[in-house]
Structures are given as structure tokens and as C-alpha cells.
Coordinates of C-alpha atoms in Angstrom, one line a residue:
M1 CA 62.8 -19.7 10.2
K2 CA 61.3 -20.5 13.6
N3 CA 58.4 -18.0 14.7
R4 CA 59.7 -16.7 17.6
L5 CA 58.0 -15.2 20.3
L6 CA 60.4 -12.0 21.2
P7 CA 62.1 -12.6 24.1
Q8 CA 61.0 -8.8 24.9
A9 CA 57.4 -10.3 25.2
G10 CA 57.6 -10.2 28.9
L11 CA 57.8 -6.5 28.5
I12 CA 54.3 -6.6 26.5
A13 CA 52.8 -7.7 30.0
L14 CA 54.8 -4.9 31.9
I15 CA 52.4 -2.2 30.3
L16 CA 49.3 -4.2 30.3
F17 CA 46.2 -2.4 31.7
V18 CA 42.7 -2.7 33.1
S19 CA 39.9 -1.8 31.2
C20 CA 35.6 -2.1 32.1
N21 CA 32.3 -1.6 30.3
K22 CA 30.6 1.3 32.4
K23 CA 31.2 5.0 31.7
L24 CA 33.3 7.6 33.4
A25 CA 30.9 9.3 36.0
Y26 CA 31.6 13.1 36.4
F27 CA 34.2 13.7 39.5
D28 CA 35.0 17.3 40.3
F29 CA 38.1 18.3 42.4
L30 CA 39.1 21.6 41.5
E31 CA 37.5 23.1 44.3
R32 CA 40.0 21.1 46.7
N33 CA 43.3 22.9 48.0
K34 CA 44.9 19.4 48.5
L35 CA 46.1 17.2 45.6
D36 CA 44.1 14.0 45.9
V37 CA 45.4 10.8 43.7
Q38 CA 42.8 8.9 43.3
E39 CA 44.9 5.4 43.4
I40 CA 43.5 1.5 42.7
N41 CA 43.0 -0.6 45.7
F42 CA 42.6 -4.3 45.7
D43 CA 43.3 -7.9 46.6
Y44 CA 42.8 -9.4 43.5
F45 CA 42.7 -7.9 40.0
S46 CA 42.0 -9.7 36.6
T47 CA 41.7 -8.2 32.9
K48 CA 41.3 -9.2 29.3
T49 CA 43.1 -7.0 26.8
K50 CA 44.3 -6.4 23.4
I51 CA 48.0 -5.0 22.4
N52 CA 49.6 -3.9 19.4
Y53 CA 53.6 -4.3 20.1
T54 CA 56.0 -2.5 17.7
E55 CA 59.9 -2.6 18.3
G56 CA 61.8 -1.5 14.7
D57 CA 60.7 -4.3 12.8
N58 CA 59.2 -6.7 15.4
K59 CA 55.3 -6.5 15.2
I60 CA 53.3 -8.5 17.7
N61 CA 49.4 -8.2 17.8
A62 CA 48.0 -10.3 20.6
S63 CA 45.2 -10.7 23.4
A64 CA 46.1 -10.7 26.8
N65 CA 44.8 -12.3 30.1
I66 CA 46.3 -10.8 33.4
R67 CA 46.0 -11.4 37.1
I68 CA 47.2 -9.9 39.5
R69 CA 47.6 -10.2 43.5
K70 CA 48.3 -6.9 45.0
D71 CA 52.2 -6.1 45.7
S72 CA 53.3 -10.0 44.7
I73 CA 52.3 -11.1 41.7
I74 CA 51.4 -10.4 38.2
W75 CA 50.6 -13.5 36.1
F76 CA 49.6 -13.1 32.3
S77 CA 49.2 -15.2 29.1
L78 CA 49.4 -14.3 25.9
T79 CA 47.5 -15.3 22.4
P80 CA 48.6 -14.0 19.0
A81 CA 46.3 -14.3 16.2
L82 CA 46.9 -18.2 15.8
G83 CA 44.5 -18.6 18.4
I84 CA 46.5 -20.5 20.8
E85 CA 48.8 -19.9 24.0
A86 CA 51.9 -18.5 22.6
A87 CA 53.5 -17.5 25.9
R88 CA 53.0 -17.5 29.7
G89 CA 54.4 -15.6 32.2
I90 CA 54.7 -14.6 35.9
I91 CA 56.4 -11.7 37.5
T92 CA 57.5 -11.6 41.4
K93 CA 59.4 -8.9 43.2
D94 CA 62.4 -10.8 42.6
S95 CA 62.2 -11.9 38.7
L96 CA 60.0 -12.3 35.6
V97 CA 59.6 -15.5 33.8
V98 CA 58.2 -16.2 30.0
V99 CA 57.8 -19.2 28.7
D100 CA 57.7 -19.5 24.9
R101 CA 55.1 -22.4 24.0
L102 CA 55.7 -21.7 20.2
N103 CA 59.6 -22.5 20.5
K104 CA 59.5 -24.8 23.4
V105 CA 61.9 -22.5 25.3
Y106 CA 61.7 -20.0 28.3
F107 CA 63.3 -16.9 29.6
V108 CA 64.4 -15.9 33.3
Y109 CA 64.7 -12.1 33.5
T110 CA 66.1 -10.7 36.8
Y111 CA 65.5 -6.7 37.4
A112 CA 69.1 -5.8 37.0
A113 CA 69.2 -7.8 33.8
L114 CA 66.0 -6.1 32.5
S115 CA 67.3 -2.5 33.7
E116 CA 70.8 -3.1 31.9
K117 CA 69.4 -4.3 28.7
Y118 CA 67.4 -1.1 28.4
N119 CA 69.6 0.9 30.2
F120 CA 66.6 2.1 32.6
N121 CA 65.8 1.0 36.0
I122 CA 63.1 -1.5 36.4
D123 CA 61.4 -2.7 39.4
Y124 CA 58.3 -4.9 40.6
E125 CA 56.7 -1.3 41.9
L126 CA 57.0 0.3 38.6
L127 CA 55.5 -2.5 36.8
E128 CA 52.6 -2.6 38.9
S129 CA 52.2 0.8 39.0
I130 CA 52.1 0.7 34.9
F131 CA 49.4 -2.1 34.7
L132 CA 47.1 -0.1 37.5
G133 CA 47.7 3.6 36.3
N134 CA 49.2 4.7 39.5
P135 CA 52.0 6.7 40.3
P136 CA 55.0 4.7 40.2
R137 CA 56.0 6.3 43.5
N138 CA 54.5 7.4 46.5
I139 CA 53.8 11.5 46.1
K140 CA 54.8 13.3 49.2
E141 CA 53.7 16.7 50.4
N142 CA 57.3 18.4 50.0
E143 CA 57.5 17.6 45.9
R144 CA 57.1 19.9 43.7
V145 CA 53.6 20.6 42.1
V146 CA 52.8 22.8 38.9
R147 CA 49.1 23.4 38.8
E148 CA 47.5 24.4 35.3
T149 CA 44.0 24.1 34.7
D150 CA 43.2 20.7 33.6
Y151 CA 46.0 18.9 35.7
A152 CA 48.5 19.3 38.2
M153 CA 51.8 18.3 37.3
V154 CA 54.0 16.4 40.2
E155 CA 57.9 16.1 39.8
Q156 CA 59.8 13.5 41.7
K157 CA 63.4 12.8 41.9
E158 CA 64.9 9.6 42.5
G159 CA 68.9 9.6 42.2
E160 CA 69.3 10.4 38.5
V161 CA 65.5 9.6 37.3
T162 CA 63.2 12.2 37.0
F163 CA 59.2 11.6 37.2
N164 CA 56.7 13.9 35.8
N165 CA 53.1 13.0 36.9
Y166 CA 50.2 14.8 35.4
I167 CA 46.8 14.2 37.5
S168 CA 43.9 15.5 36.1
T169 CA 42.0 18.4 38.5
K170 CA 38.6 16.8 37.0
T171 CA 39.1 12.9 38.2
S172 CA 42.3 12.9 40.2
K173 CA 43.5 10.2 38.5
L174 CA 47.2 9.8 36.7
E175 CA 46.7 10.8 32.9
K176 CA 50.3 10.7 32.0
L177 CA 53.8 10.1 33.1
S178 CA 57.2 10.6 32.0
I179 CA 60.0 9.0 33.2
V180 CA 63.5 10.1 32.2
D181 CA 66.9 8.9 33.0
L182 CA 68.9 11.9 32.9
P183 CA 72.6 10.6 32.4
T184 CA 71.5 8.7 29.3
T185 CA 68.0 10.7 28.4
N186 CA 66.6 7.5 28.1
T187 CA 62.5 7.9 28.5
L188 CA 59.2 6.1 29.4
N189 CA 56.0 8.0 28.0
I190 CA 52.6 6.8 29.0
T191 CA 49.4 8.1 28.4
Y192 CA 46.0 7.1 30.0
S193 CA 42.6 8.0 27.9
D194 CA 39.3 6.9 28.1
F195 CA 38.5 6.4 31.5
Q196 CA 35.9 4.5 32.9
V197 CA 34.1 2.9 36.1
V198 CA 34.7 -0.5 37.4
G199 CA 32.4 -1.6 40.4
E200 CA 31.2 1.3 42.3
F201 CA 34.4 3.6 42.7
H202 CA 37.4 2.3 40.7
I203 CA 38.4 4.3 37.9
F204 CA 40.4 2.6 35.1
P205 CA 41.8 3.9 31.7
F206 CA 40.3 2.1 28.6
Q207 CA 43.2 2.8 26.7
S208 CA 46.9 3.8 27.0
L209 CA 49.8 4.2 24.8
I210 CA 53.3 3.6 26.3
S211 CA 56.5 4.6 24.2
L212 CA 60.0 3.6 25.7
V213 CA 63.1 5.4 24.2
Y214 CA 66.4 4.3 25.2
N215 CA 70.2 3.8 24.0
K216 CA 71.9 0.5 24.4
P217 CA 74.8 0.6 26.7
G218 CA 77.8 1.7 24.9
T219 CA 76.3 2.7 21.8
S220 CA 74.6 6.3 20.3
E221 CA 71.9 4.5 19.0
A222 CA 68.3 4.8 19.6
F223 CA 65.5 2.5 19.9
N224 CA 61.7 2.9 20.4
T225 CA 59.5 0.5 21.7
Q226 CA 55.6 1.3 21.7
I227 CA 52.7 -0.5 22.7
E228 CA 49.1 0.2 22.0
I229 CA 46.5 -0.9 24.7
E230 CA 42.9 -1.4 24.6
H231 CA 40.8 -3.3 27.8
N232 CA 37.8 -4.8 27.0
K233 CA 37.1 -6.2 30.6
A234 CA 38.3 -5.9 34.0
D235 CA 37.4 -7.5 37.6
V236 CA 38.4 -5.8 41.0
E237 CA 37.9 -8.9 43.5
D238 CA 38.5 -8.4 47.5
G239 CA 38.5 -11.1 49.5
K240 CA 38.2 -13.4 46.7
K241 CA 41.2 -15.5 46.2
M242 CA 42.6 -15.9 42.6
K243 CA 44.7 -18.6 40.8
F244 CA 47.8 -18.1 39.0
P245 CA 48.8 -21.4 37.1
F246 CA 52.4 -21.7 35.7
N247 CA 54.9 -24.0 35.1
I248 CA 57.9 -24.8 33.1
P249 CA 58.0 -28.3 31.3
Q250 CA 60.8 -30.3 31.5
K251 CA 62.0 -30.4 27.7
Y252 CA 61.9 -26.3 27.7
E253 CA 65.1 -24.9 27.1
R254 CA 66.7 -21.8 29.0
K255 CA 67.5 -19.0 26.7

């Protein structure tokens, strides 16, 4: 039996995040009357990350290198315990392409195909925000806000999808995100923790936990994809161009 890299390996990269090696400074936004969400702003971004991916009986432990050009490209390379690159992928506004070097095949996903496969709406903006820990949709003044002692929960509606953003009142960072598709009850939950500072003011979660619970179209069987992420290095680059090397060998078969 071939040592197959899961076709869903591209989704591993969808939720990879950032890290750093400084401790989080103390911020206090409790006295502000206006909800101020701290987002990451950059030209280029890169990270080194360890991930544990589980979907049913399928498990993958790997290290990943990630590079991002804001609002444009997400590039990733995955290396499992074998110590050699197993997969390389690139995400753009149009599609996601993954090259499986172990089996000499490649996969091309459109967002429509990914959304149908997971019965959940997926687009580039959602994926990049998950990488960075930013709210996936811009928060507007007229949206419902529930204020608690430790957080403010911002509820957003987009068609039949509900976004619940839990913003820390101390750091003004997104600490938890819950996205629910109401007709199917498919749910994406993300929890960010161990916040640290990169550079002078960028705040990133050192760890995150992602859980996607979904039903396959036409069935009532529930599936759960879970990813644990631990980041060990991150760089935010402004004005310095970053390369995104990617090609598909001619002999590789499309799957």
C-alpha cells in the first residue's frame, strides 16, 4: 500500500499559523468605549510550524514552512517524520494546488470544489485570516456585540452562515472563532492561545486548535477534522520581497 499523503493535506496548510520567541507584553483595552480589534498588517510573512492533523483514522504529524504575500498568495511546504519534503502547495485567490512528492501526483482544488467537499463555504479571505488569527470578515459598527468581563463576542451574519468572534478585552485579539452553517449545522471552531509579540507590536498566538465538524452532502454521517498547531518562529517583513518557488513536474499525475 502506498504511503499516500492525504488529498486533504492542503487543508492542513489552511489553518497553519504564526509564532515567535518573545513573551506577550500586557495590554489593557478595558477603558475603551469602542471595540478595537488588533489585526496583523504586513507585506510578507513567514513561519515555521509543527502540526498534528487527525481525520478519523488518518493522522499526520509534520513540520511546515509557510510564506504569505498579503491578500495574494499562501505558499507552504510539509515535511513529515521522514525528514524529506512530502508536499508543497500554493493557495491563490482562484485555487489551491498541492504537489504530493511521495506519490508523484498533484491535486488542484477550486474553492467551489472544497466548499462542496466539506459542505462549508471556503474562500481565500477565510484561509488567510485563519493563518493570521484575524477576524475572517470585517467587523462593522452596526453588528451585534455581547460584552463580558474577559471578551466581547461579535456576531456576524453572511447569508445562512453565522460568525461568532470572541475578542479579548485585554489584548483586543481574536481568541476564539466559531463559524456555523445554519442549514447543515456544519461548524468550524478555532481557539488561539499563548499570545506572544513579534517585532515591536505584532501579536500572534503561539498555539491554536482547529476543529471542523461536517456532514458529507447527502448523508447524515458526521466527520471531524482536528488540527493542533504549535509555532516556533515567525517573521513579519515590510518592503522585503519573498520568493514562492513552485512547479509541477511533468511526469506527475493529476488526481
